[in-house]
């Protein structure tokens, strides 16, 4: 029991290290901003990338819309709308949906040296991969909610929104 408590304590310590926590908060604000931008840019391809000092938004988006959406996202996250921090297009979902099925498929094949046995185990490997894929669907959002984002923005503020070049906006936080 002590090791479980220690592991949970250490996980929270790691996730709350300054650079990691700032990145997680910016990641949440990025997702919330993308959710709000999607209202006006339904068929527009958009993406984001977070770091400790803010985030980038990629897409053909008007700067005024980015400013309004980022500020509304900040307000709504601070009001407790933590669901905005989870986004279906997040790279976390992509990584989990790729690595989990691949790892599950690899499991029955590891250590098998015979080509004949490997071929015979392909149906089992595919079954494992499908199971891993279905398991990844709830796991990706769970990882976003508890690991890769932090919806509690604390004292973080939006400092500036800049158009870096056509299709790239930089949102700076502090």
mmCIF file of N, CA, C and O in Angstrom, residues 58-161:
data_model
loop_
_atom_site.group_PDB
_atom_site.id
_atom_site.type_symbol
_atom_site.label_atom_id
_atom_site.label_comp_id
_atom_site.label_asym_id
_atom_site.label_seq_id
_atom_site.Cartn_x
_atom_site.Cartn_y
_atom_site.Cartn_z
ATOM 1 N N UNK A 58 -2.220 26.436 -35.793
ATOM 2 C CA UNK A 58 -1.967 26.341 -37.222
ATOM 3 C C UNK A 58 -3.300 26.243 -37.945
ATOM 4 O O UNK A 58 -4.152 25.437 -37.574
ATOM 5 N N UNK A 59 -3.475 27.048 -38.958
ATOM 6 C CA UNK A 59 -4.704 27.031 -39.738
ATOM 7 C C UNK A 59 -5.005 28.418 -40.258
ATOM 8 O O UNK A 59 -4.499 29.416 -39.740
ATOM 9 N N UNK A 60 -5.820 28.475 -41.284
ATOM 10 C CA UNK A 60 -6.186 29.758 -41.884
ATOM 11 C C UNK A 60 -7.290 30.389 -41.033
ATOM 12 O O UNK A 60 -8.474 30.268 -41.327
ATOM 13 N N UNK A 61 -6.866 31.066 -39.956
ATOM 14 C CA UNK A 61 -7.774 31.620 -38.955
ATOM 15 C C UNK A 61 -7.481 33.114 -38.816
ATOM 16 O O UNK A 61 -6.316 33.524 -38.828
ATOM 17 N N UNK A 62 -8.518 33.902 -38.632
ATOM 18 C CA UNK A 62 -8.354 35.341 -38.432
ATOM 19 C C UNK A 62 -7.813 35.599 -37.018
ATOM 20 O O UNK A 62 -8.255 34.979 -36.051
ATOM 21 N N UNK A 63 -6.880 36.520 -36.905
ATOM 22 C CA UNK A 63 -6.265 36.844 -35.618
ATOM 23 C C UNK A 63 -7.309 37.290 -34.593
ATOM 24 O O UNK A 63 -7.241 36.884 -33.425
ATOM 25 N N UNK A 64 -8.272 38.096 -35.012
ATOM 26 C CA UNK A 64 -9.319 38.549 -34.080
ATOM 27 C C UNK A 64 -10.103 37.371 -33.513
ATOM 28 O O UNK A 64 -10.463 37.367 -32.329
ATOM 29 N N UNK A 65 -10.369 36.357 -34.349
ATOM 30 C CA UNK A 65 -11.081 35.164 -33.876
ATOM 31 C C UNK A 65 -10.235 34.375 -32.876
ATOM 32 O O UNK A 65 -10.750 33.822 -31.906
ATOM 33 N N UNK A 66 -8.922 34.337 -33.114
ATOM 34 C CA UNK A 66 -8.018 33.644 -32.183
ATOM 35 C C UNK A 66 -8.030 34.365 -30.837
ATOM 36 O O UNK A 66 -8.143 33.726 -29.784
ATOM 37 N N UNK A 67 -7.960 35.686 -30.856
ATOM 38 C CA UNK A 67 -7.961 36.472 -29.610
ATOM 39 C C UNK A 67 -9.245 36.230 -28.827
ATOM 40 O O UNK A 67 -9.212 35.925 -27.628
ATOM 41 N N UNK A 68 -10.388 36.342 -29.497
ATOM 42 C CA UNK A 68 -11.683 36.158 -28.833
ATOM 43 C C UNK A 68 -11.810 34.736 -28.289
ATOM 44 O O UNK A 68 -12.210 34.534 -27.133
ATOM 45 N N UNK A 69 -11.457 33.744 -29.095
ATOM 46 C CA UNK A 69 -11.599 32.346 -28.671
ATOM 47 C C UNK A 69 -10.646 31.992 -27.536
ATOM 48 O O UNK A 69 -11.029 31.277 -26.603
ATOM 49 N N UNK A 70 -9.416 32.456 -27.603
ATOM 50 C CA UNK A 70 -8.450 32.169 -26.535
ATOM 51 C C UNK A 70 -8.902 32.787 -25.213
ATOM 52 O O UNK A 70 -8.827 32.152 -24.159
ATOM 53 N N UNK A 71 -9.385 34.023 -25.259
ATOM 54 C CA UNK A 71 -9.865 34.672 -24.032
ATOM 55 C C UNK A 71 -11.117 33.991 -23.483
ATOM 56 O O UNK A 71 -11.246 33.808 -22.272
ATOM 57 N N UNK A 72 -12.028 33.593 -24.374
ATOM 58 C CA UNK A 72 -13.220 32.876 -23.912
ATOM 59 C C UNK A 72 -12.838 31.512 -23.341
ATOM 60 O O UNK A 72 -13.385 31.080 -22.328
ATOM 61 N N UNK A 73 -11.890 30.841 -23.988
ATOM 62 C CA UNK A 73 -11.418 29.548 -23.497
ATOM 63 C C UNK A 73 -10.820 29.697 -22.100
ATOM 64 O O UNK A 73 -11.097 28.887 -21.197
ATOM 65 N N UNK A 74 -9.993 30.729 -21.915
ATOM 66 C CA UNK A 74 -9.389 30.990 -20.602
ATOM 67 C C UNK A 74 -10.483 31.202 -19.556
ATOM 68 O O UNK A 74 -10.433 30.640 -18.460
ATOM 69 N N UNK A 75 -11.480 32.017 -19.891
ATOM 70 C CA UNK A 75 -12.575 32.319 -18.965
ATOM 71 C C UNK A 75 -13.364 31.062 -18.622
ATOM 72 O O UNK A 75 -13.661 30.802 -17.447
ATOM 73 N N UNK A 76 -13.687 30.272 -19.631
ATOM 74 C CA UNK A 76 -14.506 29.077 -19.400
ATOM 75 C C UNK A 76 -13.747 28.001 -18.630
ATOM 76 O O UNK A 76 -14.328 27.324 -17.774
ATOM 77 N N UNK A 77 -12.448 27.836 -18.896
ATOM 78 C CA UNK A 77 -11.662 26.883 -18.108
ATOM 79 C C UNK A 77 -11.591 27.332 -16.654
ATOM 80 O O UNK A 77 -11.727 26.515 -15.739
ATOM 81 N N UNK A 78 -11.384 28.609 -16.434
ATOM 82 C CA UNK A 78 -11.342 29.127 -15.062
ATOM 83 C C UNK A 78 -12.693 29.042 -14.368
ATOM 84 O O UNK A 78 -12.755 29.033 -13.138
ATOM 85 N N UNK A 79 -13.770 28.977 -15.148
ATOM 86 C CA UNK A 79 -15.113 28.825 -14.576
ATOM 87 C C UNK A 79 -15.446 27.358 -14.294
ATOM 88 O O UNK A 79 -16.530 27.058 -13.798
ATOM 89 N N UNK A 80 -14.519 26.461 -14.610
ATOM 90 C CA UNK A 80 -14.725 25.054 -14.278
ATOM 91 C C UNK A 80 -15.119 24.148 -15.427
ATOM 92 O O UNK A 80 -15.407 22.975 -15.207
ATOM 93 N N UNK A 81 -15.137 24.637 -16.654
ATOM 94 C CA UNK A 81 -15.499 23.798 -17.803
ATOM 95 C C UNK A 81 -14.292 22.965 -18.247
ATOM 96 O O UNK A 81 -13.747 23.153 -19.334
ATOM 97 N N UNK A 82 -13.893 22.025 -17.401
ATOM 98 C CA UNK A 82 -12.683 21.238 -17.650
ATOM 99 C C UNK A 82 -12.804 20.323 -18.868
ATOM 100 O O UNK A 82 -11.789 19.911 -19.427
ATOM 101 N N UNK A 83 -14.006 20.022 -19.302
ATOM 102 C CA UNK A 83 -14.194 19.185 -20.484
ATOM 103 C C UNK A 83 -13.614 19.800 -21.745
ATOM 104 O O UNK A 83 -13.281 19.082 -22.699
ATOM 105 N N UNK A 84 -13.464 21.115 -21.762
ATOM 106 C CA UNK A 84 -12.872 21.786 -22.926
ATOM 107 C C UNK A 84 -11.390 21.437 -23.091
ATOM 108 O O UNK A 84 -10.816 21.644 -24.160
ATOM 109 N N UNK A 85 -10.760 20.921 -22.040
ATOM 110 C CA UNK A 85 -9.333 20.596 -22.096
ATOM 111 C C UNK A 85 -9.054 19.304 -22.860
ATOM 112 O O UNK A 85 -7.914 19.026 -23.224
ATOM 113 N N UNK A 86 -10.090 18.520 -23.121
ATOM 114 C CA UNK A 86 -9.929 17.251 -23.839
ATOM 115 C C UNK A 86 -10.437 17.450 -25.264
ATOM 116 O O UNK A 86 -11.546 17.925 -25.472
ATOM 117 N N UNK A 87 -9.606 17.088 -26.243
ATOM 118 C CA UNK A 87 -9.954 17.280 -27.656
ATOM 119 C C UNK A 87 -9.745 15.974 -28.420
ATOM 120 O O UNK A 87 -8.714 15.317 -28.268
ATOM 121 N N UNK A 88 -10.733 15.633 -29.236
ATOM 122 C CA UNK A 88 -10.669 14.365 -29.981
ATOM 123 C C UNK A 88 -9.530 14.331 -30.998
ATOM 124 O O UNK A 88 -9.056 13.258 -31.364
ATOM 125 N N UNK A 89 -9.046 15.479 -31.447
ATOM 126 C CA UNK A 89 -7.961 15.524 -32.422
ATOM 127 C C UNK A 89 -6.576 15.590 -31.813
ATOM 128 O O UNK A 89 -5.593 15.786 -32.530
ATOM 129 N N UNK A 90 -6.478 15.406 -30.511
ATOM 130 C CA UNK A 90 -5.192 15.522 -29.810
ATOM 131 C C UNK A 90 -4.220 14.418 -30.219
ATOM 132 O O UNK A 90 -4.608 13.269 -30.453
ATOM 133 N N UNK A 91 -2.956 14.768 -30.272
ATOM 134 C CA UNK A 91 -1.914 13.801 -30.582
ATOM 135 C C UNK A 91 -1.838 12.669 -29.575
ATOM 136 O O UNK A 91 -1.399 11.569 -29.914
ATOM 137 N N UNK A 92 -2.267 12.917 -28.343
ATOM 138 C CA UNK A 92 -2.292 11.861 -27.333
ATOM 139 C C UNK A 92 -3.168 10.711 -27.818
ATOM 140 O O UNK A 92 -2.800 9.539 -27.691
ATOM 141 N N UNK A 93 -4.340 11.035 -28.374
ATOM 142 C CA UNK A 93 -5.230 9.991 -28.892
ATOM 143 C C UNK A 93 -4.570 9.230 -30.027
ATOM 144 O O UNK A 93 -4.691 8.006 -30.114
ATOM 145 N N UNK A 94 -3.888 9.948 -30.906
ATOM 146 C CA UNK A 94 -3.217 9.317 -32.040
ATOM 147 C C UNK A 94 -2.110 8.374 -31.572
ATOM 148 O O UNK A 94 -1.998 7.246 -32.064
ATOM 149 N N UNK A 95 -1.318 8.828 -30.631
ATOM 150 C CA UNK A 95 -0.226 7.994 -30.118
ATOM 151 C C UNK A 95 -0.772 6.729 -29.463
ATOM 152 O O UNK A 95 -0.299 5.615 -29.728
ATOM 153 N N UNK A 96 -1.787 6.887 -28.619
ATOM 154 C CA UNK A 96 -2.359 5.732 -27.929
ATOM 155 C C UNK A 96 -3.005 4.781 -28.927
ATOM 156 O O UNK A 96 -2.843 3.566 -28.826
ATOM 157 N N UNK A 97 -3.737 5.318 -29.916
ATOM 158 C CA UNK A 97 -4.420 4.481 -30.904
ATOM 159 C C UNK A 97 -3.445 3.786 -31.846
ATOM 160 O O UNK A 97 -3.816 2.848 -32.542
ATOM 161 N N UNK A 98 -2.203 4.227 -31.860
ATOM 162 C CA UNK A 98 -1.177 3.589 -32.691
ATOM 163 C C UNK A 98 -0.338 2.607 -31.879
ATOM 164 O O UNK A 98 -0.151 1.457 -32.273
ATOM 165 N N UNK A 99 0.170 3.075 -30.739
ATOM 166 C CA UNK A 99 1.098 2.248 -29.960
ATOM 167 C C UNK A 99 0.430 1.082 -29.238
ATOM 168 O O UNK A 99 1.016 0.001 -29.148
ATOM 169 N N UNK A 100 -0.762 1.284 -28.718
ATOM 170 C CA UNK A 100 -1.410 0.209 -27.967
ATOM 171 C C UNK A 100 -1.730 -0.990 -28.863
ATOM 172 O O UNK A 100 -1.344 -2.117 -28.525
ATOM 173 N N UNK A 101 -2.398 -0.803 -30.010
ATOM 174 C CA UNK A 101 -2.637 -1.965 -30.878
ATOM 175 C C UNK A 101 -1.336 -2.603 -31.377
ATOM 176 O O UNK A 101 -1.238 -3.832 -31.455
ATOM 177 N N UNK A 102 -0.344 -1.774 -31.698
ATOM 178 C CA UNK A 102 0.928 -2.327 -32.172
ATOM 179 C C UNK A 102 1.602 -3.157 -31.086
ATOM 180 O O UNK A 102 2.120 -4.248 -31.354
ATOM 181 N N UNK A 103 1.575 -2.665 -29.863
ATOM 182 C CA UNK A 103 2.174 -3.409 -28.751
ATOM 183 C C UNK A 103 1.417 -4.695 -28.473
ATOM 184 O O UNK A 103 2.024 -5.743 -28.234
ATOM 185 N N UNK A 104 0.101 -4.609 -28.505
ATOM 186 C CA UNK A 104 -0.714 -5.803 -28.274
ATOM 187 C C UNK A 104 -0.480 -6.836 -29.383
ATOM 188 O O UNK A 104 -0.435 -8.030 -29.113
ATOM 189 N N UNK A 105 -0.357 -6.390 -30.630
ATOM 190 C CA UNK A 105 -0.124 -7.311 -31.744
ATOM 191 C C UNK A 105 1.256 -7.951 -31.647
ATOM 192 O O UNK A 105 1.443 -9.113 -32.003
ATOM 193 N N UNK A 106 2.208 -7.184 -31.150
ATOM 194 C CA UNK A 106 3.576 -7.684 -31.038
ATOM 195 C C UNK A 106 3.702 -8.749 -29.940
ATOM 196 O O UNK A 106 4.500 -9.671 -30.055
ATOM 197 N N UNK A 107 2.892 -8.633 -28.899
ATOM 198 C CA UNK A 107 3.023 -9.511 -27.729
ATOM 199 C C UNK A 107 3.021 -11.000 -28.070
ATOM 200 O O UNK A 107 3.917 -11.726 -27.615
ATOM 201 N N UNK A 108 2.055 -11.520 -28.848
ATOM 202 C CA UNK A 108 2.104 -12.968 -29.109
ATOM 203 C C UNK A 108 3.233 -13.379 -30.065
ATOM 204 O O UNK A 108 3.590 -14.550 -30.126
ATOM 205 N N UNK A 109 3.784 -12.402 -30.787
ATOM 206 C CA UNK A 109 4.828 -12.725 -31.761
ATOM 207 C C UNK A 109 6.240 -12.617 -31.198
ATOM 208 O O UNK A 109 7.186 -13.131 -31.794
ATOM 209 N N UNK A 110 6.393 -11.938 -30.065
ATOM 210 C CA UNK A 110 7.739 -11.738 -29.539
ATOM 211 C C UNK A 110 8.342 -13.072 -29.115
ATOM 212 O O UNK A 110 7.672 -13.936 -28.564
ATOM 213 N N UNK A 111 9.582 -13.225 -29.407
ATOM 214 C CA UNK A 111 10.290 -14.439 -29.031
ATOM 215 C C UNK A 111 10.071 -15.609 -29.975
ATOM 216 O O UNK A 111 10.744 -16.623 -29.854
ATOM 217 N N UNK A 112 9.141 -15.499 -30.912
ATOM 218 C CA UNK A 112 8.896 -16.590 -31.866
ATOM 219 C C UNK A 112 9.911 -16.465 -32.993
ATOM 220 O O UNK A 112 9.988 -15.444 -33.671
ATOM 221 N N UNK A 113 10.705 -17.502 -33.183
ATOM 222 C CA UNK A 113 11.768 -17.436 -34.181
ATOM 223 C C UNK A 113 11.366 -18.101 -35.502
ATOM 224 O O UNK A 113 11.872 -17.757 -36.547
ATOM 225 N N UNK A 114 10.454 -18.986 -35.448
ATOM 226 C CA UNK A 114 10.048 -19.722 -36.635
ATOM 227 C C UNK A 114 9.067 -18.898 -37.478
ATOM 228 O O UNK A 114 8.067 -18.387 -36.963
ATOM 229 N N UNK A 115 9.368 -18.787 -38.757
ATOM 230 C CA UNK A 115 8.473 -18.079 -39.670
ATOM 231 C C UNK A 115 7.117 -18.764 -39.715
ATOM 232 O O UNK A 115 6.077 -18.099 -39.763
ATOM 233 N N UNK A 116 7.105 -20.064 -39.700
ATOM 234 C CA UNK A 116 5.854 -20.827 -39.738
ATOM 235 C C UNK A 116 4.994 -20.495 -38.529
ATOM 236 O O UNK A 116 3.780 -20.287 -38.646
ATOM 237 N N UNK A 117 5.603 -20.427 -37.353
ATOM 238 C CA UNK A 117 4.840 -20.082 -36.142
ATOM 239 C C UNK A 117 4.335 -18.643 -36.193
ATOM 240 O O UNK A 117 3.244 -18.336 -35.760
ATOM 241 N N UNK A 118 5.168 -17.748 -36.699
ATOM 242 C CA UNK A 118 4.734 -16.344 -36.822
ATOM 243 C C UNK A 118 3.510 -16.236 -37.717
ATOM 244 O O UNK A 118 2.563 -15.518 -37.394
ATOM 245 N N UNK A 119 3.522 -16.909 -38.837
ATOM 246 C CA UNK A 119 2.371 -16.893 -39.738
ATOM 247 C C UNK A 119 1.155 -17.494 -39.049
ATOM 248 O O UNK A 119 0.040 -16.960 -39.159
ATOM 249 N N UNK A 120 1.362 -18.562 -38.314
ATOM 250 C CA UNK A 120 0.246 -19.210 -37.608
ATOM 251 C C UNK A 120 -0.337 -18.306 -36.517
ATOM 252 O O UNK A 120 -1.537 -18.388 -36.216
ATOM 253 N N UNK A 121 0.499 -17.429 -35.949
ATOM 254 C CA UNK A 121 0.039 -16.558 -34.863
ATOM 255 C C UNK A 121 -0.549 -15.230 -35.345
ATOM 256 O O UNK A 121 -1.026 -14.431 -34.528
ATOM 257 N N UNK A 122 -0.535 -14.977 -36.647
ATOM 258 C CA UNK A 122 -1.074 -13.715 -37.173
ATOM 259 C C UNK A 122 -2.528 -13.483 -36.757
ATOM 260 O O UNK A 122 -2.865 -12.381 -36.324
ATOM 261 N N UNK A 123 -3.418 -14.474 -36.853
ATOM 262 C CA UNK A 123 -4.800 -14.207 -36.402
ATOM 263 C C UNK A 123 -4.876 -13.802 -34.931
ATOM 264 O O UNK A 123 -5.655 -12.905 -34.570
ATOM 265 N N UNK A 124 -4.072 -14.409 -34.083
ATOM 266 C CA UNK A 124 -4.052 -14.042 -32.664
ATOM 267 C C UNK A 124 -3.507 -12.628 -32.499
ATOM 268 O O UNK A 124 -4.064 -11.827 -31.729
ATOM 269 N N UNK A 125 -2.450 -12.299 -33.233
ATOM 270 C CA UNK A 125 -1.870 -10.954 -33.163
ATOM 271 C C UNK A 125 -2.890 -9.911 -33.621
ATOM 272 O O UNK A 125 -3.019 -8.845 -33.004
ATOM 273 N N UNK A 126 -3.625 -10.196 -34.677
ATOM 274 C CA UNK A 126 -4.664 -9.273 -35.155
ATOM 275 C C UNK A 126 -5.783 -9.116 -34.131
ATOM 276 O O UNK A 126 -6.290 -8.007 -33.919
ATOM 277 N N UNK A 127 -6.162 -10.195 -33.480
ATOM 278 C CA UNK A 127 -7.185 -10.127 -32.432
ATOM 279 C C UNK A 127 -6.706 -9.237 -31.288
ATOM 280 O O UNK A 127 -7.456 -8.389 -30.791
ATOM 281 N N UNK A 128 -5.453 -9.426 -30.890
ATOM 282 C CA UNK A 128 -4.878 -8.589 -29.838
ATOM 283 C C UNK A 128 -4.847 -7.115 -30.275
ATOM 284 O O UNK A 128 -5.133 -6.216 -29.490
ATOM 285 N N UNK A 129 -4.479 -6.860 -31.534
ATOM 286 C CA UNK A 129 -4.406 -5.488 -32.044
ATOM 287 C C UNK A 129 -5.779 -4.829 -32.017
ATOM 288 O O UNK A 129 -5.908 -3.660 -31.625
ATOM 289 N N UNK A 130 -6.803 -5.554 -32.418
ATOM 290 C CA UNK A 130 -8.167 -5.006 -32.397
ATOM 291 C C UNK A 130 -8.577 -4.699 -30.966
ATOM 292 O O UNK A 130 -9.153 -3.635 -30.682
ATOM 293 N N UNK A 131 -8.258 -5.593 -30.049
ATOM 294 C CA UNK A 131 -8.553 -5.345 -28.631
ATOM 295 C C UNK A 131 -7.827 -4.087 -28.149
ATOM 296 O O UNK A 131 -8.407 -3.231 -27.476
ATOM 297 N N UNK A 132 -6.560 -3.946 -28.528
ATOM 298 C CA UNK A 132 -5.783 -2.757 -28.154
ATOM 299 C C UNK A 132 -6.372 -1.485 -28.732
ATOM 300 O O UNK A 132 -6.404 -0.446 -28.073
ATOM 301 N N UNK A 133 -6.869 -1.575 -29.962
ATOM 302 C CA UNK A 133 -7.478 -0.400 -30.595
ATOM 303 C C UNK A 133 -8.728 0.030 -29.829
ATOM 304 O O UNK A 133 -8.903 1.210 -29.536
ATOM 305 N N UNK A 134 -9.589 -0.909 -29.492
ATOM 306 C CA UNK A 134 -10.806 -0.556 -28.754
ATOM 307 C C UNK A 134 -10.496 -0.069 -27.344
ATOM 308 O O UNK A 134 -11.164 0.817 -26.820
ATOM 309 N N UNK A 135 -9.458 -0.602 -26.741
ATOM 310 C CA UNK A 135 -9.028 -0.145 -25.421
ATOM 311 C C UNK A 135 -8.461 1.277 -25.497
ATOM 312 O O UNK A 135 -8.599 2.059 -24.554
ATOM 313 N N UNK A 136 -7.867 1.637 -26.615
ATOM 314 C CA UNK A 136 -7.266 2.963 -26.769
ATOM 315 C C UNK A 136 -8.312 4.075 -26.820
ATOM 316 O O UNK A 136 -8.003 5.220 -26.504
ATOM 317 N N UNK A 137 -9.530 3.764 -27.226
ATOM 318 C CA UNK A 137 -10.564 4.801 -27.370
ATOM 319 C C UNK A 137 -10.869 5.514 -26.045
ATOM 320 O O UNK A 137 -10.907 6.735 -26.020
ATOM 321 N N UNK A 138 -11.093 4.825 -24.942
ATOM 322 C CA UNK A 138 -11.276 5.555 -23.678
ATOM 323 C C UNK A 138 -9.952 5.966 -23.032
ATOM 324 O O UNK A 138 -9.909 6.917 -22.255
ATOM 325 N N UNK A 139 -8.863 5.271 -23.369
ATOM 326 C CA UNK A 139 -7.584 5.560 -22.729
ATOM 327 C C UNK A 139 -7.001 6.898 -23.173
ATOM 328 O O UNK A 139 -6.463 7.647 -22.357
ATOM 329 N N UNK A 140 -7.124 7.243 -24.457
ATOM 330 C CA UNK A 140 -6.591 8.516 -24.965
ATOM 331 C C UNK A 140 -7.181 9.719 -24.247
ATOM 332 O O UNK A 140 -6.446 10.547 -23.695
ATOM 333 N N UNK A 141 -8.520 9.852 -24.203
ATOM 334 C CA UNK A 141 -9.119 10.962 -23.463
ATOM 335 C C UNK A 141 -8.777 10.938 -21.966
ATOM 336 O O UNK A 141 -8.595 11.990 -21.351
ATOM 337 N N UNK A 142 -8.675 9.745 -21.381
ATOM 338 C CA UNK A 142 -8.319 9.653 -19.959
ATOM 339 C C UNK A 142 -6.907 10.215 -19.745
ATOM 340 O O UNK A 142 -6.678 10.977 -18.792
ATOM 341 N N UNK A 143 -5.978 9.850 -20.625
ATOM 342 C CA UNK A 143 -4.609 10.372 -20.507
ATOM 343 C C UNK A 143 -4.579 11.888 -20.677
ATOM 344 O O UNK A 143 -3.836 12.572 -19.981
ATOM 345 N N UNK A 144 -5.397 12.405 -21.598
ATOM 346 C CA UNK A 144 -5.474 13.858 -21.752
ATOM 347 C C UNK A 144 -5.962 14.506 -20.464
ATOM 348 O O UNK A 144 -5.385 15.477 -19.990
ATOM 349 N N UNK A 145 -7.041 13.968 -19.922
ATOM 350 C CA UNK A 145 -7.669 14.578 -18.745
ATOM 351 C C UNK A 145 -6.740 14.588 -17.531
ATOM 352 O O UNK A 145 -6.682 15.574 -16.797
ATOM 353 N N UNK A 146 -6.025 13.494 -17.324
ATOM 354 C CA UNK A 146 -5.244 13.356 -16.091
ATOM 355 C C UNK A 146 -3.733 13.523 -16.242
ATOM 356 O O UNK A 146 -3.047 13.714 -15.238
ATOM 357 N N UNK A 147 -3.210 13.452 -17.461
ATOM 358 C CA UNK A 147 -1.751 13.486 -17.624
ATOM 359 C C UNK A 147 -1.299 14.646 -18.520
ATOM 360 O O UNK A 147 -0.481 15.466 -18.111
ATOM 361 N N UNK A 148 -1.790 14.732 -19.750
ATOM 362 C CA UNK A 148 -1.206 15.664 -20.720
ATOM 363 C C UNK A 148 -1.818 17.068 -20.699
ATOM 364 O O UNK A 148 -1.282 17.962 -21.357
ATOM 365 N N UNK A 149 -2.942 17.262 -19.996
ATOM 366 C CA UNK A 149 -3.499 18.611 -19.848
ATOM 367 C C UNK A 149 -3.793 18.885 -18.378
ATOM 368 O O UNK A 149 -3.917 17.948 -17.581
ATOM 369 N N UNK A 150 -3.913 20.156 -18.041
ATOM 370 C CA UNK A 150 -4.314 20.591 -16.698
ATOM 371 C C UNK A 150 -5.309 21.720 -16.880
ATOM 372 O O UNK A 150 -4.939 22.838 -17.267
ATOM 373 N N UNK A 151 -6.591 21.415 -16.622
ATOM 374 C CA UNK A 151 -7.660 22.402 -16.842
ATOM 375 C C UNK A 151 -7.655 23.520 -15.804
ATOM 376 O O UNK A 151 -8.207 24.588 -16.050
ATOM 377 N N UNK A 152 -7.032 23.289 -14.655
ATOM 378 C CA UNK A 152 -6.904 24.342 -13.644
ATOM 379 C C UNK A 152 -5.731 25.232 -14.059
ATOM 380 O O UNK A 152 -4.575 24.869 -13.888
ATOM 381 N N UNK A 153 -6.043 26.387 -14.595
ATOM 382 C CA UNK A 153 -5.008 27.270 -15.142
ATOM 383 C C UNK A 153 -4.248 28.046 -14.080
ATOM 384 O O UNK A 153 -3.262 28.715 -14.394
ATOM 385 N N UNK A 154 -4.676 27.955 -12.828
ATOM 386 C CA UNK A 154 -3.974 28.667 -11.762
ATOM 387 C C UNK A 154 -3.951 30.163 -12.029
ATOM 388 O O UNK A 154 -4.977 30.757 -12.336
ATOM 389 N N UNK A 155 -2.772 30.749 -11.953
ATOM 390 C CA UNK A 155 -2.634 32.194 -12.166
ATOM 391 C C UNK A 155 -2.195 32.532 -13.594
ATOM 392 O O UNK A 155 -1.852 33.681 -13.874
ATOM 393 N N UNK A 156 -2.203 31.540 -14.470
ATOM 394 C CA UNK A 156 -1.761 31.767 -15.843
ATOM 395 C C UNK A 156 -2.630 32.821 -16.533
ATOM 396 O O UNK A 156 -3.838 32.835 -16.378
ATOM 397 N N UNK A 157 -1.979 33.679 -17.295
ATOM 398 C CA UNK A 157 -2.663 34.730 -18.051
ATOM 399 C C UNK A 157 -2.223 34.676 -19.517
ATOM 400 O O UNK A 157 -1.101 34.266 -19.809
ATOM 401 N N UNK A 158 -3.096 35.119 -20.404
ATOM 402 C CA UNK A 158 -2.716 35.273 -21.804
ATOM 403 C C UNK A 158 -2.043 36.642 -21.929
ATOM 404 O O UNK A 158 -2.631 37.661 -21.577
ATOM 405 N N UNK A 159 -0.819 36.652 -22.413
ATOM 406 C CA UNK A 159 -0.038 37.883 -22.509
ATOM 407 C C UNK A 159 -0.181 38.515 -23.894
ATOM 408 O O UNK A 159 -0.322 39.726 -24.012
ATOM 409 N N UNK A 160 -0.148 37.673 -24.940
ATOM 410 C CA UNK A 160 -0.171 38.221 -26.294
ATOM 411 C C UNK A 160 -0.634 37.152 -27.272
ATOM 412 O O UNK A 160 -0.431 35.956 -27.054
ATOM 413 N N UNK A 161 -1.249 37.603 -28.354
ATOM 414 C CA UNK A 161 -1.608 36.752 -29.481
ATOM 415 C C UNK A 161 -1.008 37.399 -30.721
ATOM 416 O O UNK A 161 -1.295 38.556 -31.010
#
